[in-house]
Short mmCIF file of C-alpha atoms in Angstrom, two decimals:
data_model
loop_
_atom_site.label_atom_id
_atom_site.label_comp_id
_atom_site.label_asym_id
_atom_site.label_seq_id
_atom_site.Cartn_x
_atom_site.Cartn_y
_atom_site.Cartn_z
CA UNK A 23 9.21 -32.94 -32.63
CA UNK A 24 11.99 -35.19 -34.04
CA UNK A 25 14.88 -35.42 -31.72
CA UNK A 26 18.22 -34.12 -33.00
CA UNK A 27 20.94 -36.54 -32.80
CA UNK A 28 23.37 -36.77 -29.98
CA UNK A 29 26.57 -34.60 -30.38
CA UNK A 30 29.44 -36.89 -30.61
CA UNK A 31 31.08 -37.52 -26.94
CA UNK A 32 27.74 -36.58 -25.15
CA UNK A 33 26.02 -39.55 -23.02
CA UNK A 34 22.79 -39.69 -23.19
CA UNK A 35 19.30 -40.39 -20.74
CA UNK A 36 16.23 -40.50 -21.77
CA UNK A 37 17.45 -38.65 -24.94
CA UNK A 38 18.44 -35.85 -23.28
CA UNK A 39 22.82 -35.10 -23.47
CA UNK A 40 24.04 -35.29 -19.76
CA UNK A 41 27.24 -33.12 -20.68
CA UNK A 42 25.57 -30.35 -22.40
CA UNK A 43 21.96 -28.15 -22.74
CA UNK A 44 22.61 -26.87 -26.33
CA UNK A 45 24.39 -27.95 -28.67
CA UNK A 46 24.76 -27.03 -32.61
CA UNK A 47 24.71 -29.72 -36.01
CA UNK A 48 24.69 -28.76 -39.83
CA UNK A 49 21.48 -28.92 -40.54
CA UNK A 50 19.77 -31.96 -41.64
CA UNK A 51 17.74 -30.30 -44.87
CA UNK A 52 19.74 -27.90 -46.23
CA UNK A 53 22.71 -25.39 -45.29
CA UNK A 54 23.15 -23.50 -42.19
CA UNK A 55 23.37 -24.64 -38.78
CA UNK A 56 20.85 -26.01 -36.17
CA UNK A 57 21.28 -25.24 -32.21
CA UNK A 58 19.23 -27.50 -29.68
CA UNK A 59 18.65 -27.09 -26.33
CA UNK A 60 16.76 -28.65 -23.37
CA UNK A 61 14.28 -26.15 -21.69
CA UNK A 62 13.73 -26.44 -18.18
CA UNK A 63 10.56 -28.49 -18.84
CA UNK A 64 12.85 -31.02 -20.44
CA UNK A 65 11.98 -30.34 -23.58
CA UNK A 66 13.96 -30.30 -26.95
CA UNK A 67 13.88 -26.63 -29.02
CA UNK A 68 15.55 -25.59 -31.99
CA UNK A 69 16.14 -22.94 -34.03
CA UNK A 70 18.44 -22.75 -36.97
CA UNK A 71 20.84 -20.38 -38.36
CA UNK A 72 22.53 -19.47 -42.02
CA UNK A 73 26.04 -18.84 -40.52
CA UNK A 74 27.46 -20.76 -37.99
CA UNK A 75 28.70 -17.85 -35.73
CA UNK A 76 25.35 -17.14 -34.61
CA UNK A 77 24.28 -20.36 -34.13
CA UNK A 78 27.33 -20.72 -31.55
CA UNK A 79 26.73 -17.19 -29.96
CA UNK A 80 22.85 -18.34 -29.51
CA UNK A 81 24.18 -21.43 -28.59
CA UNK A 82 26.00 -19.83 -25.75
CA UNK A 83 23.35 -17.47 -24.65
CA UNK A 84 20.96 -20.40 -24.40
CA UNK A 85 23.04 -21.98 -21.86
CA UNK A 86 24.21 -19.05 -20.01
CA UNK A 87 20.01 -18.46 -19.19
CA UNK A 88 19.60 -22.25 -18.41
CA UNK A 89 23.13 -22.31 -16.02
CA UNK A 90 21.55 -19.03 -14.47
CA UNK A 91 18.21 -19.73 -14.55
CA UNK A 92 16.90 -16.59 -16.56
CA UNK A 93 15.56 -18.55 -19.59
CA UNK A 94 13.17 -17.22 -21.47
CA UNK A 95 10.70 -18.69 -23.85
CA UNK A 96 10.77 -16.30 -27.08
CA UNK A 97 7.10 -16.19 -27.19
CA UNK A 98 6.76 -15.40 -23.76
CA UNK A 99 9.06 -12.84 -24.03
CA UNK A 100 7.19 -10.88 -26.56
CA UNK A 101 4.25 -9.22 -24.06
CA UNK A 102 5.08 -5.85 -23.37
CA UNK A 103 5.35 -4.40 -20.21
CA UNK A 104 2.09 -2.77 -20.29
CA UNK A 105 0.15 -6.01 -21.06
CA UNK A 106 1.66 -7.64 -18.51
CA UNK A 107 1.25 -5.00 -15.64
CA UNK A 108 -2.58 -4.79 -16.99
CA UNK A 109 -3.18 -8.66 -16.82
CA UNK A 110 -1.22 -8.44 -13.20
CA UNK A 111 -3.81 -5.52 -12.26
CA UNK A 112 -7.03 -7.49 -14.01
CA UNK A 113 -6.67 -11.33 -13.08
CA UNK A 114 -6.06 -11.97 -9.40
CA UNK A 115 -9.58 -10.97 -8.26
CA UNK A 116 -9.04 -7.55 -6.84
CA UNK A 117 -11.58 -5.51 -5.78
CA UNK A 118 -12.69 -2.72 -9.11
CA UNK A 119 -10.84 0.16 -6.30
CA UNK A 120 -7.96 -1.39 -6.71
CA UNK A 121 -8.15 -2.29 -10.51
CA UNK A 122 -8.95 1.53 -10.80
CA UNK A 123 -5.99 2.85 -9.08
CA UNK A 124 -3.67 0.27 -11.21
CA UNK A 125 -5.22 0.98 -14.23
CA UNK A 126 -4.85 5.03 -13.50
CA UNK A 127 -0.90 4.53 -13.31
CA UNK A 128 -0.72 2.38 -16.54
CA UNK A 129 -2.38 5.43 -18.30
CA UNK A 130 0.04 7.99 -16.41
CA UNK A 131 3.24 6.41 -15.82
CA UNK A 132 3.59 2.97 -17.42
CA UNK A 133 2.59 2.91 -20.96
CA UNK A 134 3.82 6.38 -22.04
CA UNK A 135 7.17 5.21 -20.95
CA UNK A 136 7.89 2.19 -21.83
CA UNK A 137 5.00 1.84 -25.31
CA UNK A 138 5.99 -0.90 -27.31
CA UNK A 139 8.42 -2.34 -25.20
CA UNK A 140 8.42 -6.07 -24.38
CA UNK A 141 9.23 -7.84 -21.37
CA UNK A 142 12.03 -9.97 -22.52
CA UNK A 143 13.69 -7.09 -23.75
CA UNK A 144 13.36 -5.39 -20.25
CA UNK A 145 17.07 -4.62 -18.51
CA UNK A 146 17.88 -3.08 -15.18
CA UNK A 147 18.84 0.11 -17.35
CA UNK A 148 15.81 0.17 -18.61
CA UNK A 149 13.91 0.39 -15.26
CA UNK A 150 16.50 2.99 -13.79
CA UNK A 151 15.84 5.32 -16.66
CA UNK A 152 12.00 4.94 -16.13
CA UNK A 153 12.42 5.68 -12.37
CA UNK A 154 14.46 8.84 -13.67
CA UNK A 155 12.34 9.90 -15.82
CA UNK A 156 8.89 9.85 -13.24
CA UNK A 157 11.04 12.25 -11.40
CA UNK A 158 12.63 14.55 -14.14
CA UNK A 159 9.62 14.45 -16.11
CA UNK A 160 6.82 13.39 -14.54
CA UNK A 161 7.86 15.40 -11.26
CA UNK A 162 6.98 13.06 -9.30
CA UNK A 163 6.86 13.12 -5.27
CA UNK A 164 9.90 10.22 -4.01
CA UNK A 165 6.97 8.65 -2.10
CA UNK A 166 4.83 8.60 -5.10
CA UNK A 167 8.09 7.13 -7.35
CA UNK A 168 8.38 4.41 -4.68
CA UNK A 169 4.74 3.12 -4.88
CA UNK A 170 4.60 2.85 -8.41
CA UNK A 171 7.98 1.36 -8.98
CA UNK A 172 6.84 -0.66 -6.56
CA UNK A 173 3.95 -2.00 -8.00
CA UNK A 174 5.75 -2.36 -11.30
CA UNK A 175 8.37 -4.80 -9.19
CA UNK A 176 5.03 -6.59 -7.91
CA UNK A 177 3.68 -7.31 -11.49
CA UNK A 178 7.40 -8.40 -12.82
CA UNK A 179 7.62 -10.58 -9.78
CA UNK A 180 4.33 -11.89 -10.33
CA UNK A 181 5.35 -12.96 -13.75
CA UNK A 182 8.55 -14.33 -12.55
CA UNK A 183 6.52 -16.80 -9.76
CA UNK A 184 4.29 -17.82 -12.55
CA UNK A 185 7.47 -19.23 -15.01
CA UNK A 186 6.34 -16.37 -17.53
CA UNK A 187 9.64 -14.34 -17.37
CA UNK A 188 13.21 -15.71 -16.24
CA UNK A 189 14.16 -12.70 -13.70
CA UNK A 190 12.87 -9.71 -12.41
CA UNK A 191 15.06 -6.78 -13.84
CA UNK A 192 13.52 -4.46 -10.77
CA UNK A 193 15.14 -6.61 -8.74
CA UNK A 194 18.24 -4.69 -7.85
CA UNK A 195 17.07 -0.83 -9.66
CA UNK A 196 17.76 1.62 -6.81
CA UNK A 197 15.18 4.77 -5.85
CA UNK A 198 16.04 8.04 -5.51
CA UNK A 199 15.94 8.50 -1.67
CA UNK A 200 16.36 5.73 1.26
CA UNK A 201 12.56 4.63 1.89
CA UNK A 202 13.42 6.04 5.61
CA UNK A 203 14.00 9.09 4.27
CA UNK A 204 10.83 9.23 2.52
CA UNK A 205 9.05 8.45 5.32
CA UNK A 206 10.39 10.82 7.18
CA UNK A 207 9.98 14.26 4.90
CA UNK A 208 6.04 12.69 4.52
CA UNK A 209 5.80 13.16 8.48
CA UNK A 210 7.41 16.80 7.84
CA UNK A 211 4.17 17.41 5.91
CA UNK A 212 1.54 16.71 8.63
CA UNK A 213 -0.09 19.66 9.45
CA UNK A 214 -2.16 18.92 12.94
CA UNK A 215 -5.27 21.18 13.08
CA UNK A 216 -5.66 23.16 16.16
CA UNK A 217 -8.53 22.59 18.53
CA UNK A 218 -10.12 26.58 17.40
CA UNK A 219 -9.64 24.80 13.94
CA UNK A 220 -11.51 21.67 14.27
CA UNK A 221 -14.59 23.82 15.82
CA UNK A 222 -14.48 26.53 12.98
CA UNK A 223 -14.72 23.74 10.27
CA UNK A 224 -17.30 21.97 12.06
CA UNK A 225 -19.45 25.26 12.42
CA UNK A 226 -19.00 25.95 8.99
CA UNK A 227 -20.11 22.11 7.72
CA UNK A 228 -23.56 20.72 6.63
CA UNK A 229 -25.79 20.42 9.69
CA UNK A 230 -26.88 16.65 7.87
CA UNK A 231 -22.91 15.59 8.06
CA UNK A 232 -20.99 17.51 10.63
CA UNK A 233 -20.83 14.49 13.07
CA UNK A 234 -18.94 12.79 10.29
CA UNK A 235 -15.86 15.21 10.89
CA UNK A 236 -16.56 14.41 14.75
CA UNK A 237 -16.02 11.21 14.27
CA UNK A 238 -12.86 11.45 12.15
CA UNK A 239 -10.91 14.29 14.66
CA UNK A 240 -13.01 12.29 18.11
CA UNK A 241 -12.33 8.83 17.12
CA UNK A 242 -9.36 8.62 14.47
CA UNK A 243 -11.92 7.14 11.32
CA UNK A 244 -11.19 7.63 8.00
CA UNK A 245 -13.42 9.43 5.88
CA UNK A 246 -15.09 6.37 4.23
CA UNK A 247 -15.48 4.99 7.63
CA UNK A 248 -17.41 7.80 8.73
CA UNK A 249 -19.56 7.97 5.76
CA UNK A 250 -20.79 4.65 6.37
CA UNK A 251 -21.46 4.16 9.87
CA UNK A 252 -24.53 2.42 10.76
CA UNK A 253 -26.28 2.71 14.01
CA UNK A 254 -25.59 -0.76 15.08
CA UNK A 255 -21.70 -0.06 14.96
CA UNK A 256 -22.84 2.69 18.14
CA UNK A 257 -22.61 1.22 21.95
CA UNK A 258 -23.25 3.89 23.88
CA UNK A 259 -23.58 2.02 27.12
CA UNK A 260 -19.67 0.82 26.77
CA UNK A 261 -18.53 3.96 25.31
CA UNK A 262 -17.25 2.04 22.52
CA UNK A 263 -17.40 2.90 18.85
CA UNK A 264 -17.79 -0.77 16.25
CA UNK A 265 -15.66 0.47 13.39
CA UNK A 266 -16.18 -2.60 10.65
CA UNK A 267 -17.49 -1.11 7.38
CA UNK A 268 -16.55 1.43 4.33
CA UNK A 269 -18.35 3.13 1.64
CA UNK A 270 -16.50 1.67 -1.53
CA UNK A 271 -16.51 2.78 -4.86
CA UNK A 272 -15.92 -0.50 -6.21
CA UNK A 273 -19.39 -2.54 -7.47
CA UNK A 274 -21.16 -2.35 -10.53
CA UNK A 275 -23.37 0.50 -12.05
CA UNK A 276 -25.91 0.16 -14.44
CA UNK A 277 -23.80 2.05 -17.28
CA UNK A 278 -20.36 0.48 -16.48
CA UNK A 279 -19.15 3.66 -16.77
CA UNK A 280 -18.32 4.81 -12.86
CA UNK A 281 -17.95 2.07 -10.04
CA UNK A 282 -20.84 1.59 -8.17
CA UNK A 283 -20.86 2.61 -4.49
CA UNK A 284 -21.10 -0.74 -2.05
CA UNK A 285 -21.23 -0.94 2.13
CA UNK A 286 -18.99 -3.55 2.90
CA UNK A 287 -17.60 -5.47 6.08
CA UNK A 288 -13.90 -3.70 6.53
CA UNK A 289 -11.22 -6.11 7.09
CA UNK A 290 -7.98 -4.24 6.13
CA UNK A 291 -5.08 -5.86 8.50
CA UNK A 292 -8.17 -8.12 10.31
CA UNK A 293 -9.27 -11.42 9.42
CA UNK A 294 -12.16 -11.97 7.60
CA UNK A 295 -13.79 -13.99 10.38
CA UNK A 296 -13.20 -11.17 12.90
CA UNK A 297 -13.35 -8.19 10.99
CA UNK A 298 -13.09 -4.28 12.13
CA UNK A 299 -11.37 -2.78 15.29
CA UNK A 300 -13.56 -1.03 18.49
CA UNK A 301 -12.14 2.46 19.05
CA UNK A 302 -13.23 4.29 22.20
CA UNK A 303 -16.01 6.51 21.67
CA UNK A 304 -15.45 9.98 23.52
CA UNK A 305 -18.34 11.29 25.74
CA UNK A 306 -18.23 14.38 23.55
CA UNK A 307 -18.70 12.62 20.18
CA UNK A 308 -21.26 10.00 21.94
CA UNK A 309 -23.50 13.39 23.20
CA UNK A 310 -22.94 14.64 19.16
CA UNK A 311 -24.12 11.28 17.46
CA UNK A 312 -27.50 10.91 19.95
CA UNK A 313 -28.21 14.80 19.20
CA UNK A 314 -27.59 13.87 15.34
CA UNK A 315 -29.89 10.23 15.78
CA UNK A 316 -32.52 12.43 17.50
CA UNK A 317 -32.53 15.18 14.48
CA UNK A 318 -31.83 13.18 11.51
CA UNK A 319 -32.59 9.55 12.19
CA UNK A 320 -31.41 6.70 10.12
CA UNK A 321 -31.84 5.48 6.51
CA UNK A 322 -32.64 1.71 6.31
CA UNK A 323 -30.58 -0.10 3.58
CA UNK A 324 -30.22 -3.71 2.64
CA UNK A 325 -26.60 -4.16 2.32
CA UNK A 326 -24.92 -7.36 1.42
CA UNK A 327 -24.76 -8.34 4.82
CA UNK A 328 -28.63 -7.84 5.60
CA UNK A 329 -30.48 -4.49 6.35
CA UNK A 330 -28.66 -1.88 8.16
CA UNK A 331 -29.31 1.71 9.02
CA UNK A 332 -27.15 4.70 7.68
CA UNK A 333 -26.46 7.95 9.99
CA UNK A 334 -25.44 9.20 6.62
CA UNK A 335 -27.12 8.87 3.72
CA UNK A 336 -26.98 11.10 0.50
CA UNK A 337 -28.53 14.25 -0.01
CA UNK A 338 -31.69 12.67 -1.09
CA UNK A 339 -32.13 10.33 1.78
CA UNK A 340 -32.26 7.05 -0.96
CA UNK A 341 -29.10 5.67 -0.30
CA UNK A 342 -24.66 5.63 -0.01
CA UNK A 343 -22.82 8.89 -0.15
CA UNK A 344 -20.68 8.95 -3.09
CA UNK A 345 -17.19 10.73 -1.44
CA UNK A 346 -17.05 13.34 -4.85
CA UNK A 347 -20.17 14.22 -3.03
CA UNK A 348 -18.82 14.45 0.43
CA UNK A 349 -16.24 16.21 -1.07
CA UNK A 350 -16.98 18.96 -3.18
CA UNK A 351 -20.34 19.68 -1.78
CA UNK A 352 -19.88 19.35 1.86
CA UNK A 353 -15.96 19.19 2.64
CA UNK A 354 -14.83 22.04 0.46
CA UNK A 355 -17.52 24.48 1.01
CA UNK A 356 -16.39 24.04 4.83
CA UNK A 357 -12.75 24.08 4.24
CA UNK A 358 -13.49 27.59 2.30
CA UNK A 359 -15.87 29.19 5.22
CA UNK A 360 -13.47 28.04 7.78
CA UNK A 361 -10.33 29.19 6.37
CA UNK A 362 -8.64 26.29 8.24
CA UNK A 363 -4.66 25.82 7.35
CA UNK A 364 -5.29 21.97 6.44
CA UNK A 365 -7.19 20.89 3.16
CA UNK A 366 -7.33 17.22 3.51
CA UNK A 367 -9.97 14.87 5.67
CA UNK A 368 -6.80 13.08 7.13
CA UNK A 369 -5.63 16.11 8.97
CA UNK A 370 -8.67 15.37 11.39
CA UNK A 371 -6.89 11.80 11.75
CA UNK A 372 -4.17 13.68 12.76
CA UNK A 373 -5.82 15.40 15.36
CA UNK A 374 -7.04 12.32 17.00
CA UNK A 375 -3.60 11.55 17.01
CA UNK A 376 -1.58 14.13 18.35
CA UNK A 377 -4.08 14.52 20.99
CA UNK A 378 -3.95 10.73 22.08
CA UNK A 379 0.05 10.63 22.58
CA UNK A 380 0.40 14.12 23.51
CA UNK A 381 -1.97 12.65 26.82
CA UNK A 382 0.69 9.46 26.86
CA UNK A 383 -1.73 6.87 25.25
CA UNK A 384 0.31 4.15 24.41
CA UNK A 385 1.60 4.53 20.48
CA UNK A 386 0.08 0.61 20.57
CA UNK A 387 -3.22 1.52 21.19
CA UNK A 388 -3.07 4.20 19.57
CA UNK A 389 -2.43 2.21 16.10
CA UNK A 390 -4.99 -0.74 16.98
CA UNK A 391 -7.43 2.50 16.81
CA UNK A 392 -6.14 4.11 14.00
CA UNK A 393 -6.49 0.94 11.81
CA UNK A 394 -2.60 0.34 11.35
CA UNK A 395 -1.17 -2.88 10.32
CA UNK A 396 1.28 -2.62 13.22
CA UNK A 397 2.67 -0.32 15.67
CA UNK A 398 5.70 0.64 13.24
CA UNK A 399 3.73 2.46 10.63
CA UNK A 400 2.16 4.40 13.63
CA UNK A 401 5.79 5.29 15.23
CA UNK A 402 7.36 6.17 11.69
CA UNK A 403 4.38 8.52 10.84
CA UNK A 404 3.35 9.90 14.50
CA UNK A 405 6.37 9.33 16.72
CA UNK A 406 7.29 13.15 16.75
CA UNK A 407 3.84 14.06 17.38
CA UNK A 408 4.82 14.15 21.38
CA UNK A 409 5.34 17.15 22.20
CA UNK A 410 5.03 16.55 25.98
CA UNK A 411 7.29 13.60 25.93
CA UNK A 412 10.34 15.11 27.33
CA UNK A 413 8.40 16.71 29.76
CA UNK A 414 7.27 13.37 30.84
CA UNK A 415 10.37 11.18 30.32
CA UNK A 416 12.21 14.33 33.30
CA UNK A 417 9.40 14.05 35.68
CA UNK A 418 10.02 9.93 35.15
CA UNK A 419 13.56 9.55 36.06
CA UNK A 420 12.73 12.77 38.42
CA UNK A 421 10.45 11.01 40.05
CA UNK A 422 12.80 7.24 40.56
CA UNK A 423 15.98 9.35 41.34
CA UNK A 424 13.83 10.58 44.80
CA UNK A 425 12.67 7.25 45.90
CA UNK A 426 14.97 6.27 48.58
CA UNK A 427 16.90 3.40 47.77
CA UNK A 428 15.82 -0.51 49.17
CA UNK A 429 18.72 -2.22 48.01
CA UNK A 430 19.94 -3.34 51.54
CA UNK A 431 23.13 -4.50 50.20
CA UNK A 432 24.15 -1.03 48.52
CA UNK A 433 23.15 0.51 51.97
CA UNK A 434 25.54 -1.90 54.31
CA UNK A 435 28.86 -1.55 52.00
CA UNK A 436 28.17 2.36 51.90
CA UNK A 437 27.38 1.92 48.04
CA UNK A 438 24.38 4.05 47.02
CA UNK A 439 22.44 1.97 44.56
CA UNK A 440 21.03 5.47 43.34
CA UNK A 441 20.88 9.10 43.69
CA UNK A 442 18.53 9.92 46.54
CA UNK A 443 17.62 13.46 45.75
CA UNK A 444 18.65 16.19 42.99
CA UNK A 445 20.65 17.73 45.38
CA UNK A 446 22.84 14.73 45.42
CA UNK A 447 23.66 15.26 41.57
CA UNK A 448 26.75 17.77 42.16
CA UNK A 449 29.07 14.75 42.22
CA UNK A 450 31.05 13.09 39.94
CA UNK A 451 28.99 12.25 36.26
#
């Protein structure tokens, strides 16, 4: 590209002006007007116009975006939002589970909003009215408006960190609801199964698969946890339960048409070279998985880490359970002989733990078994699920108040460092 020439009163280095980014001449071959810029590459762009008015007021946009640092290349700019969010779901080597799931809300909630519309066209109003309308029309849950706006932030972001877009215009939408808030009508919604509960669902489930709920309400697993436990995950001897692999839907079938079902090494919050978490395994669920081993036995299967052997294969005995399976064959057909108050598998996670902090098992052990990045998302989800805690937190301070006090120093000056006794309590507060 020919550089323009130099706008009178404008140094120069390197060819590029030192006092200005854009800048506007008559044009060279023929009327109108010509505006050039630098882009942040250092590169010199044109574009010209037939009046000169809106070769000044691009002229002054240009270098408002450089100034700020929101330019935009035009034909960058042109993608539309649901391109973008697909290539941000498609290209950065996630698992086909994951693809899935971001591919489901482009269908429901992405493209039927925003269509046609391109990125660099995208405004903060834009994103507020999409947020409004998931909730007016879509009727969508706050915690389910959250996650997808969220991921919708993520792919804008991701296009930001790549030099594809100039800003984020999620940036600074706000969500209907503080995220605390959220949280804390989600922990309003746990329903804990009762002990006659957990045994009436059990009764009522599969002979070939009722140590799977065992495991889930005994030991806190999630449901494709369960479904893929192999016997070398089992140390009886320690009374300690392996938990380091999940029944995914996300490898290849034959047709292309439904994800494939694959057993791999779980390392969700672990690191790959020390995958999984040990959970204590219950004398009660230990005496349930030898009386299922001696009835059922194993299924060999060569998984991608070498041959292993299933507790629960499918129906057939040939290989994974598919969870539709687990589902509407096994788990609902229990759920409806039961007539339990809970209808999803989590509930029996919930059990596990209510049970462990209503018996004052630390909330961080407690997460480290559950699977939970942190302690936090434990507290903010479980922390009310104490119902003996006050009971506990009396008979503490009940229990210091009565020791008799070894401060010497409080005892000389006639000070008492505490109250000795509850009878002492009358006095002054």
């Amino acid at each position: 590209m020919t550089c323009a020439p130099t706008p009178a009163g404008f140094a120069m280095h390197q060819g590029v002006p030192l006092m200005a980014r854009a800048w506007i001449k008559p044009s060279a071959d023929g009327p109108g007007y010509t505006c050039f810029w630098m882009d942040p590459d250092h590169r010199q762009r044109q574009k010209t116009f037939r009046r000169k008015i809106d070769a000044e007021n691009f002229r002054t946009r240009k270098e408002r975006e450089l100034d700020t640092g929101t330019y935009l290349e035009t034909e960058r700019g042109a993608e539309t939002v649901a391109t973008l969010f697909e290539r941000w779901a498609t290209t950065r080597g996630l698992e086909n589970s994951s693809v899935r799931q971001y591919r489901s809300m482009l269908n429901q909630a992405v493209r039927p909003y925003f269509k046609a519309r391109t990125t660099g066209a995208l405004k903060l109003a834009d994103i507020q009215a999409w947020i409004l309308w998931m909730r007016d029309t879509k009727k969508y849950q706050p915690q389910t408006i959250q996650t997808r706006f969220g991921y919708l932030s993520s792919a804008l972001q991701w296009a930001v960190d790549n030099d594809e877009l100039g800003r984020n215009p999620a940036k600074r939408a706000k969500l209907p609801g503080r995220r605390a808030n959220v949280r804390r009508v989600v922990k309003e919604k746990i329903v804990v199964p009762t002990r006659v509960e957990i045994e009436a669902l059990i009764a009522a489930f599969d002979p070939r698969y009722a140590a799977v709920a065992w495991l889930m309400a005994g030991c806190g697993l999630r449901v494709a946890e369960a479904m893929g436990l192999c016997r070398d995950q089992i140390d009886f001897r320690r009374g300690l339960l392996h938990v380091n692999r999940q029944i995914t839907e996300d490898g290849e079938s034959d047709s292309g048409k439904n994800a494939g079902l694959h057993l791999k090494m779980y390392t969700k919050h672990r690191d790959a070279e020390s995958p999984g978490r040990a959970v204590p395994l219950p004398k009660v669920v230990a005496a349930v998985l030898r009386a299922h081993l001696k009835k059922f036995g194993t299924l060999a299967w060569q998984s991608s880490q070498g041959q292993v052997h299933l507790l629960f294969p499918n129906h057939s005995r040939t290989g994974l359970l598919y969870q539709y399976y687990f589902r509407n064959q096994i788990w609902q057909l229990a759920l409806t002989e039961s007539k339990v108050s809970f209808t999803k598998t989590h509930a029996l996670r919930h059990f596990f733990a209510s049970s462990m902090l209503g018996n004052g098992v630390p909330i961080t052990d407690l997460a480290v078994w559950l699977g939970h990045s942190n302690s936090k998302v434990t507290d903010e989800y479980y922390g009310h699920l104490m119902p003996e805690a006050p009971e506990r937190g009396r008979t503490a301070i009940d229990t210091a108040m009565a020791t008799p006090p070894t401060n010497k120093a409080a005892v000389q000056t006639d000070q008492p460092a505490v109250v000795t006794s509850l009878r002492d309590s009358s006095g002054p507060r």
